[in-house]
XYZ file of C-alpha atoms in Angstrom:
592
model
C -90.825 4.377 -84.676
C -89.493 5.738 -87.965
C -86.083 4.176 -87.331
C -87.814 0.942 -86.443
C -89.713 0.830 -89.745
C -86.542 1.587 -91.601
C -84.771 -1.438 -90.030
C -87.684 -3.908 -90.486
C -86.989 -7.183 -92.263
C -89.192 -9.787 -93.881
C -90.094 -11.393 -90.530
C -91.435 -8.108 -89.284
C -93.632 -7.752 -92.383
C -94.934 -11.307 -91.990
C -95.735 -10.588 -88.358
C -97.554 -7.437 -89.389
C -99.613 -9.342 -91.963
C -100.561 -11.952 -89.358
C -101.452 -9.275 -86.909
C -103.532 -7.308 -89.460
C -104.948 -10.270 -91.373
C -108.547 -9.593 -90.392
C -108.146 -5.913 -91.150
C -107.073 -6.982 -94.644
C -109.532 -9.830 -95.201
C -112.713 -8.120 -94.034
C -112.421 -4.937 -96.174
C -111.193 -7.000 -99.123
C -114.105 -9.366 -98.795
C -116.601 -6.516 -98.488
C -115.206 -4.787 -101.561
C -115.137 -7.988 -103.577
C -118.699 -8.884 -102.551
C -119.831 -5.403 -103.518
C -118.101 -5.717 -106.908
C -119.606 -9.167 -107.394
C -123.037 -7.824 -106.511
C -122.605 -5.066 -109.070
C -121.376 -7.538 -111.713
C -124.250 -9.897 -111.045
C -126.882 -7.210 -110.525
C -126.268 -5.202 -113.691
C -128.859 -6.108 -116.342
C -127.583 -8.035 -119.334
C -127.561 -6.206 -122.659
C -127.590 -8.264 -125.860
C -126.217 -7.045 -129.186
C -127.360 -8.341 -132.559
C -125.117 -7.382 -135.484
C -125.655 -7.740 -139.213
C -123.090 -7.161 -141.962
C -123.891 -5.481 -145.276
C -121.546 -5.766 -148.269
C -121.108 -2.845 -150.664
C -121.121 -4.554 -154.053
C -119.829 -2.895 -157.206
C -122.089 -2.548 -160.247
C -122.369 -5.589 -162.468
C -121.873 -3.774 -165.791
C -118.410 -2.220 -166.278
C -118.356 1.503 -165.607
C -116.610 2.072 -168.947
C -119.823 0.980 -170.684
C -122.427 2.507 -168.363
C -121.484 5.297 -165.965
C -123.641 5.619 -162.855
C -125.039 9.031 -161.958
C -124.413 8.360 -158.230
C -120.831 9.564 -157.905
C -120.317 9.822 -154.140
C -117.957 7.477 -152.295
C -119.306 4.364 -150.633
C -118.478 5.559 -147.106
C -120.125 8.876 -147.808
C -123.265 7.176 -149.132
C -123.427 4.978 -146.038
C -123.443 8.076 -143.842
C -126.064 9.784 -146.043
C -128.325 6.730 -145.903
C -127.752 6.531 -142.150
C -128.980 10.102 -141.692
C -132.082 9.354 -143.765
C -132.828 6.150 -141.867
C -132.181 7.452 -138.337
C -135.076 9.846 -138.419
C -137.667 10.293 -135.712
C -140.349 8.950 -138.039
C -138.582 5.656 -138.794
C -137.286 5.072 -135.257
C -140.630 6.085 -133.728
C -142.392 3.507 -135.873
C -139.955 0.819 -134.678
C -140.482 1.912 -131.054
C -144.240 1.588 -131.428
C -143.931 -1.838 -133.030
C -141.681 -3.331 -130.316
C -142.742 -1.121 -127.389
C -139.257 0.284 -126.866
C -138.345 3.062 -124.418
C -141.953 3.376 -123.285
C -140.994 5.022 -119.977
C -138.714 7.534 -121.673
C -141.326 8.370 -124.298
C -143.930 8.835 -121.623
C -141.772 10.944 -119.329
C -139.516 12.884 -121.735
C -141.083 12.629 -125.188
C -140.262 11.016 -128.509
C -137.249 13.195 -129.324
C -135.382 12.109 -126.187
C -136.306 8.464 -126.826
C -134.971 8.786 -130.410
C -131.634 10.058 -129.080
C -131.456 7.134 -126.657
C -132.226 4.657 -129.428
C -129.589 6.236 -131.670
C -127.066 5.612 -128.878
C -128.020 1.909 -128.865
C -127.532 1.663 -132.656
C -123.941 1.297 -133.800
C -122.750 1.697 -137.382
C -119.216 0.549 -138.151
C -117.606 0.830 -141.583
C -115.341 -1.975 -142.749
C -112.508 -0.756 -144.966
C -109.777 -2.490 -146.905
C -106.758 -1.525 -148.956
C -107.852 -1.680 -152.586
C -105.618 -0.918 -155.555
C -106.893 1.923 -157.723
C -107.679 0.704 -161.250
C -106.348 3.929 -162.772
C -103.332 4.871 -160.696
C -102.518 1.500 -159.192
C -102.009 2.977 -155.721
C -103.606 1.224 -152.768
C -106.124 3.246 -150.787
C -108.603 2.676 -147.998
C -112.019 1.909 -149.466
C -115.219 1.030 -147.623
C -116.211 -2.470 -148.724
C -118.850 -3.262 -146.079
C -120.398 -2.006 -142.874
C -122.073 -3.526 -139.851
C -125.213 -2.475 -137.997
C -125.851 -3.391 -134.374
C -128.615 -2.833 -131.855
C -128.349 -3.300 -128.084
C -131.302 -4.380 -125.932
C -131.890 -6.414 -122.749
C -133.936 -8.906 -124.773
C -131.974 -10.905 -127.377
C -135.112 -11.464 -129.463
C -135.885 -7.727 -129.561
C -132.244 -6.915 -130.339
C -132.336 -9.293 -133.308
C -135.702 -8.082 -134.577
C -134.837 -4.374 -134.309
C -131.422 -4.892 -135.911
C -133.116 -6.697 -138.788
C -135.639 -3.827 -139.133
C -132.884 -1.213 -139.273
C -130.899 -3.242 -141.817
C -133.972 -3.564 -144.041
C -134.461 0.198 -143.806
C -130.855 0.711 -144.894
C -131.255 -1.624 -147.874
C -134.551 -0.074 -148.981
C -133.376 3.506 -148.467
C -130.207 2.889 -150.479
C -132.191 1.482 -153.415
C -134.740 4.297 -153.219
C -132.045 6.971 -152.895
C -130.069 5.703 -155.897
C -133.218 5.458 -158.030
C -134.299 8.967 -157.031
C -130.842 10.357 -157.772
C -130.764 8.724 -161.212
C -134.325 9.851 -161.989
C -133.673 13.427 -160.831
C -130.567 13.538 -163.016
C -132.549 12.350 -166.041
C -135.370 14.813 -165.335
C -132.928 17.690 -164.954
C -131.121 16.871 -168.207
C -134.426 16.426 -170.027
C -135.613 19.819 -168.775
C -132.362 21.444 -169.889
C -132.687 19.731 -173.279
C -136.188 21.219 -173.689
C -134.888 24.681 -172.762
C -132.050 24.433 -175.267
C -134.420 23.122 -177.934
C -136.656 26.156 -177.439
C -133.621 28.441 -177.521
C -132.470 26.823 -180.775
C -135.931 27.330 -182.298
C -135.832 31.025 -181.376
C -132.318 31.421 -182.803
C -133.270 29.582 -185.979
C -136.239 31.931 -186.412
C -133.997 34.949 -185.821
C -131.459 33.643 -188.338
C -134.191 33.004 -190.908
C -135.620 36.506 -190.425
C -132.136 38.012 -190.574
C -131.314 36.146 -193.788
C -134.633 37.150 -195.269
C -134.062 40.812 -194.388
C -130.343 40.911 -195.200
C -130.138 38.047 -197.672
C -128.108 39.875 -200.317
C -125.731 41.461 -197.793
C -124.656 38.357 -195.911
C -120.906 37.890 -195.523
C -120.872 34.630 -197.462
C -122.254 36.551 -200.461
C -119.381 39.070 -200.441
C -117.538 37.369 -203.318
C -120.784 36.956 -205.181
C -121.590 40.657 -204.785
C -118.086 41.609 -205.882
C -118.371 39.472 -209.000
C -121.824 40.823 -209.752
C -120.589 44.385 -209.243
C -117.716 43.806 -211.672
C -120.116 42.237 -214.141
C -122.523 45.160 -213.725
C -119.721 47.657 -214.263
C -118.724 45.826 -217.429
C -122.311 45.801 -218.671
C -122.654 49.470 -217.756
C -119.586 50.331 -219.789
C -120.961 48.369 -222.724
C -124.329 50.040 -222.289
C -122.732 53.516 -222.215
C -120.874 52.638 -225.395
C -124.133 51.482 -226.960
C -125.856 54.717 -225.904
C -123.064 56.795 -227.401
C -123.293 54.813 -230.621
C -127.069 55.230 -230.729
C -126.758 58.941 -230.010
C -124.312 59.311 -232.849
C -126.630 57.415 -235.149
C -129.558 59.530 -233.997
C -127.641 62.741 -234.604
C -126.649 61.524 -238.046
C -130.218 60.565 -238.902
C -131.518 63.827 -237.471
C -129.046 65.689 -239.680
C -130.038 63.661 -242.725
C -133.695 64.081 -241.950
C -133.321 67.804 -241.471
C -131.673 68.133 -244.850
C -134.213 65.948 -246.643
C -137.346 67.348 -248.204
C -140.412 65.619 -246.748
C -142.399 66.288 -249.892
C -141.595 65.294 -253.397
C -140.322 68.140 -255.611
C -142.764 69.926 -257.913
C -141.654 71.360 -261.284
C -143.197 74.002 -263.548
C -144.188 73.540 -267.185
C -140.888 74.988 -268.250
C -139.076 72.323 -266.157
C -137.978 74.623 -263.398
C -138.404 73.540 -259.801
C -141.190 75.451 -258.050
C -140.117 76.527 -254.543
C -142.837 75.938 -251.993
C -143.279 78.036 -248.844
C -141.665 75.207 -246.883
C -138.659 75.293 -249.208
C -138.457 79.031 -248.878
C -138.692 78.588 -245.081
C -135.767 76.197 -244.993
C -133.671 78.524 -247.161
C -134.399 81.434 -244.871
C -133.676 79.320 -241.800
C -130.262 78.448 -243.211
C -129.666 82.075 -244.095
C -130.776 83.125 -240.634
C -128.132 80.880 -239.075
C -125.401 82.719 -240.886
C -126.961 86.090 -240.126
C -127.322 85.276 -236.413
C -123.666 84.333 -236.353
C -122.581 87.624 -238.022
C -125.011 90.290 -236.836
C -126.586 91.459 -233.678
C -130.310 91.012 -232.991
C -131.048 94.635 -234.073
C -129.331 94.428 -237.424
C -131.766 95.326 -240.279
C -130.968 92.202 -242.315
C -131.452 89.935 -239.358
C -134.697 91.682 -238.423
C -135.986 91.387 -242.021
C -135.218 87.668 -242.170
C -136.853 87.052 -238.796
C -140.046 88.780 -240.005
C -140.137 86.753 -243.186
C -139.456 83.517 -241.201
C -142.356 84.286 -238.901
C -144.665 84.861 -241.857
C -143.567 81.687 -243.627
C -143.887 79.620 -240.497
C -147.359 80.908 -240.021
C -148.176 80.139 -243.638
C -146.554 76.692 -243.555
C -148.101 75.891 -240.181
C -145.007 74.461 -238.547
C -144.290 75.155 -234.931
C -141.403 77.200 -233.751
C -140.133 74.254 -231.800
C -139.972 72.077 -234.884
C -138.212 74.733 -236.864
C -135.764 75.564 -234.125
C -135.082 71.895 -233.607
C -134.451 71.354 -237.276
C -132.237 74.420 -237.256
C -130.335 73.155 -234.170
C -129.706 69.801 -235.777
C -128.402 71.443 -238.916
C -126.175 73.771 -236.898
C -124.775 70.880 -234.878
C -124.025 69.017 -238.080
C -122.183 72.000 -239.504
C -120.295 72.410 -236.189
C -119.116 68.797 -236.285
C -118.017 69.221 -239.843
C -116.117 72.401 -238.978
C -114.438 70.766 -235.970
C -113.253 67.978 -238.200
C -111.488 70.561 -240.390
C -110.507 73.350 -237.970
C -109.490 73.873 -234.403
C -111.747 75.324 -231.739
C -110.106 78.737 -232.177
C -111.142 79.007 -235.831
C -113.634 81.804 -236.499
C -116.097 79.492 -238.276
C -116.064 77.096 -235.323
C -116.692 79.929 -232.890
C -119.463 81.305 -235.130
C -121.210 77.913 -235.243
C -120.803 77.467 -231.496
C -122.518 80.850 -230.941
C -125.297 79.845 -233.310
C -125.816 76.512 -231.512
C -125.902 78.307 -228.195
C -128.449 80.834 -229.470
C -130.702 78.098 -230.851
C -130.475 76.133 -227.600
C -131.400 79.268 -225.678
C -134.415 79.791 -227.916
C -135.541 76.195 -227.455
C -135.033 76.582 -223.739
C -137.368 79.557 -223.710
C -140.077 77.385 -225.274
C -139.580 74.676 -222.596
C -137.940 72.105 -224.843
C -134.508 70.606 -225.096
C -132.646 69.913 -228.254
C -132.260 66.284 -227.428
C -136.038 65.764 -227.120
C -136.844 67.004 -230.577
C -137.465 64.558 -233.358
C -137.856 66.162 -236.790
C -140.598 64.830 -238.962
C -143.680 65.581 -240.911
C -146.727 63.422 -240.553
C -147.908 63.845 -244.110
C -144.512 63.561 -245.812
C -144.570 61.795 -249.189
C -140.884 61.641 -249.935
C -139.767 57.966 -249.617
C -136.272 58.912 -248.513
C -137.695 61.176 -245.846
C -140.115 58.525 -244.610
C -137.340 55.920 -244.474
C -135.066 58.227 -242.499
C -137.930 59.116 -240.212
C -138.635 55.408 -239.580
C -134.983 54.650 -238.869
C -134.817 57.637 -236.527
C -137.884 56.454 -234.636
C -136.287 53.010 -234.201
C -133.065 54.617 -233.008
C -135.033 56.743 -230.582
C -136.788 53.652 -229.189
C -133.484 51.778 -228.835
C -131.951 54.803 -227.192
C -134.775 55.091 -224.670
C -134.493 51.375 -223.901
C -130.713 51.668 -223.616
C -131.069 54.577 -221.208
C -133.576 52.655 -219.116
C -131.174 49.715 -219.031
C -128.337 52.045 -218.103
C -130.385 53.497 -215.239
C -131.193 49.996 -214.063
C -127.526 49.020 -214.215
C -126.600 52.169 -212.308
C -129.163 51.331 -209.645
C -127.900 47.737 -209.483
C -124.307 48.949 -209.229
C -125.246 51.309 -206.433
C -127.083 48.502 -204.659
C -124.072 46.165 -204.958
C -121.799 48.902 -203.648
C -124.168 49.448 -200.732
C -124.241 45.714 -200.028
C -120.452 45.576 -199.952
C -120.313 48.694 -197.757
C -122.885 47.300 -195.303
C -121.383 43.815 -195.297
C -118.953 44.342 -192.335
C -121.741 45.571 -190.060
C -124.049 42.808 -191.245
C -121.219 40.320 -190.729
C -120.879 41.287 -187.050
C -124.576 40.783 -186.387
C -124.642 37.607 -188.453
C -121.618 36.165 -186.670
C -123.199 36.945 -183.294
C -126.393 35.117 -184.240
C -124.459 32.252 -185.822
C -122.166 31.922 -182.809
C -125.117 31.846 -180.404
C -126.858 29.291 -182.602
C -123.773 27.055 -182.899
C -123.159 27.267 -179.142
C -126.774 26.346 -178.452
C -126.608 23.404 -180.885
C -123.337 22.196 -179.337
C -124.779 22.456 -175.827
C -127.938 20.698 -176.973
C -125.972 17.803 -178.476
C -123.882 17.568 -175.305
C -127.038 17.529 -173.164
C -128.565 14.831 -175.379
C -125.475 12.662 -174.939
C -125.585 13.162 -171.182
C -129.335 12.495 -171.152
C -128.796 9.212 -172.983
C -126.115 8.217 -170.469
C -128.386 9.282 -167.581
C -131.232 7.159 -168.901
C -128.905 4.159 -169.129
C -127.806 4.851 -165.557
C -131.461 5.113 -164.498
C -132.192 1.743 -166.103
C -129.101 0.380 -164.354
C -130.421 1.497 -160.966
C -134.006 0.455 -161.715
C -132.887 -3.088 -162.515
C -130.592 -3.125 -159.431
C -127.473 -3.734 -161.486
C -125.549 -0.777 -160.117
C -123.636 -0.490 -156.891
C -125.849 -1.921 -154.127
C -125.981 -3.040 -150.502
C -126.208 -6.799 -149.987
C -126.909 -8.456 -146.649
C -124.219 -11.101 -146.279
C -124.665 -11.794 -142.551
C -128.158 -11.356 -141.096
C -128.350 -10.294 -137.449
C -128.304 -13.498 -135.370
C -130.078 -14.210 -132.101
C -127.419 -13.359 -129.474
C -126.672 -16.160 -127.011
C -124.421 -14.212 -124.681
C -124.876 -10.690 -123.397
C -122.719 -8.028 -124.979
C -122.424 -6.126 -121.714
C -121.729 -5.809 -118.868
C -118.403 -7.632 -118.800
C -119.012 -9.480 -115.578
C -115.637 -11.245 -115.513
C -113.948 -7.929 -116.055
C -115.948 -6.381 -113.264
C -115.085 -9.309 -110.966
C -111.410 -9.008 -111.811
C -111.562 -5.279 -111.185
C -113.397 -5.964 -107.913
C -110.701 -8.453 -106.915
C -107.930 -5.955 -107.618
C -109.795 -3.245 -105.740
C -110.504 -5.592 -102.828
C -106.848 -6.574 -102.493
C -105.756 -2.971 -102.803
C -108.453 -1.811 -100.386
C -107.567 -4.460 -97.783
C -103.863 -3.752 -97.983
C -104.476 -0.024 -97.892
C -106.696 -0.385 -94.860
C -104.030 -2.452 -93.086
C -101.300 0.057 -93.892
C -103.402 2.948 -92.611
C -104.268 1.097 -89.404
C -100.654 0.113 -88.858
C -99.506 3.683 -89.378
C -102.069 5.025 -86.923
C -101.447 2.326 -84.307
C -99.258 3.638 -81.397
C -98.935 0.316 -79.605
C -95.674 -1.587 -79.258
C -95.316 -5.021 -80.842
C -92.190 -7.113 -80.223
C -88.907 -6.667 -78.395
C -87.240 -4.894 -81.330
C -89.481 -1.897 -80.933
C -88.828 -1.774 -77.181
C -85.127 -2.037 -77.797
C -85.267 0.722 -80.399
C -87.140 2.945 -77.982
C -85.122 2.427 -74.725
C -81.814 1.691 -76.399
C -81.267 -1.681 -74.611
C -82.627 -5.215 -74.782
C -85.517 -6.211 -72.448
C -84.761 -8.596 -69.598
C -87.602 -11.022 -70.468
C -90.488 -11.504 -72.955
C -93.864 -12.615 -71.625
C -95.739 -14.729 -74.261
C -99.382 -14.072 -75.220
C -101.797 -15.861 -72.904
C -105.070 -16.747 -74.676
C -108.173 -16.284 -72.514
C -111.651 -17.675 -73.012
C -112.729 -14.425 -74.596
C -109.899 -14.741 -77.047
C -110.929 -18.302 -77.844
C -114.554 -17.260 -78.440
C -113.350 -14.410 -80.651
C -111.157 -16.817 -82.589
C -114.073 -19.239 -83.044
C -116.288 -16.471 -84.390
C -113.589 -15.440 -86.784
C -113.203 -19.019 -88.032
C -116.936 -19.278 -88.564
C -116.980 -15.979 -90.388
C -114.102 -17.103 -92.518
C -115.839 -20.376 -93.292
C -119.010 -18.503 -94.263
C -117.012 -16.177 -96.464
C -115.299 -19.128 -98.141
C -118.669 -20.834 -98.674
C -120.119 -17.624 -100.093
C -117.126 -17.215 -102.382
C -117.537 -20.794 -103.572
C -121.234 -20.237 -104.219
C -120.458 -16.996 -106.017
C -117.827 -18.726 -108.113
C -120.288 -21.497 -109.031
C -122.864 -18.858 -109.985
C -120.332 -16.991 -112.114
C -119.294 -20.213 -113.842
C -122.959 -20.957 -114.508
C -123.548 -17.480 -115.941
C -120.394 -16.825 -117.881
C -118.650 -20.121 -118.587
C -121.134 -22.984 -118.951
C -124.492 -23.785 -117.392
C -124.305 -26.264 -114.511
C -126.554 -28.721 -116.351
C -124.133 -28.819 -119.285
C -121.217 -29.338 -116.880
C -123.060 -32.215 -115.168
C -123.925 -33.752 -118.493
C -120.309 -33.517 -119.543
C -119.091 -35.112 -116.309
C -121.684 -37.938 -116.287
C -121.544 -38.533 -120.026
C -125.354 -38.101 -120.457
C -126.588 -37.756 -124.024
C -129.157 -35.054 -123.306
C -127.850 -32.206 -121.187
C -131.380 -31.014 -120.469
C -132.276 -34.374 -118.794
C -129.147 -34.207 -116.655
C -130.001 -30.678 -115.653
C -133.485 -31.826 -114.638
C -132.060 -34.674 -112.610
C -129.614 -32.395 -110.842
C -132.404 -29.944 -109.998
C -134.501 -32.759 -108.577
């Protein structure tokens, strides 16, 4: 048998097809009818699609910058997630009674997932040249929204509902984004304003506390310190001059008789106890310089001085002061003539030291003593005493001024010393203040731009979604593809029939034709008896013809039905063939 099949020619194949024609036709017809039944029986699903254009903002972005910075495709997906919520889709389901069985049996969440499957979002992109770089790139310029449903009216209505949700959600989302940006910047501006107020208060308090030690006053403090030093030098010079004048006047006053001289009747000057006291005081100076405290002459003079002082009524302090002034005057005079090693100079220095020691014992200093007699009647003495009092007042004032200048100089020195530390703290506060002011100005600029962007979105002049193609009422079902199913059924039917015939032929062990006999026995048969048709064969052939006729009639009817469903309604075809003006009237006539 294998050798036979290998040597078959076209006649053998034709004979096999004739012999197996019913085994090919019947399975093919069954498969095709089943495919046709599936194509016809599947429910029609209609799709309504609307197109939304992504329009750019009307005002150039160089003038007003929008606060919504995401890409168009990204925003479409964000809006889609906000729209495709259970709340929105559940409301649409309730309004149009969608997926009632699923909601009843499985709940709203499962129905929402099924509805999301029936909604299709498709982004439409185009190559757009970048305004900055000039390079072309894919940019989303529009997108389409579709909804599938067995009813075309429901598909259109639901698609329109979803599109309106997209448009409203986009407007609301952009407005909320712009408003949130403005609110955030305004809140930050208030925070920075409060921070600036605190820093300004700190700076004011710091300047008030450290006003004279601020770094910007360094040059001023240096100049004032130099000026103070110069004034201090001048004041010291003035004090020295006043001290010299005071010492001179003290010397003159000490050597001047406070009382006018009294003379006797013979014309000789009468020495008063005060005169005698001054003479002894001068003598005592020389004695104190030459002798020790136990020397008889020095002791005698001291006794007489004590008696005279008691009689005159002058205090020891006044006398010692007058004596000290006189000794200092003599010492200056000696120093002008001799060196410090001269015996007279040394003697006067010892006398001055002794007098100072005596004044120190009485709790007085030589510099605090001002010679004078309250009841003096000598004009020269009174004049010197007045001049000395004026000098003393000027000297006290000069010393007070000097002390003030010293205090000011010390203060300026302290300011300059503390200035580096103060400068660090001041720079820190100033830097924080300047940074806060800069940030505040930057935030104000951004807030102004954000408010412009908010106005842009509020007036719908920014980037927006525009419905350019509303969802139409679908005239033809979107699926199933009945012609495609029929074509697939035809291919499967042909393949199934041929496959069935091949399998039956391969399993058939009977012998057909003389070639097979010859291939089996190795020689040609003597004779070939033709097929003799009996009555049973005739009846079988008649039934097959009738079955074939019925199949052909069914195929014709199925073809007419498919033409009516997928190509053109029969009424329209009749109207076209008869030339009737109203296809609906022709359809009515044909039905009648």
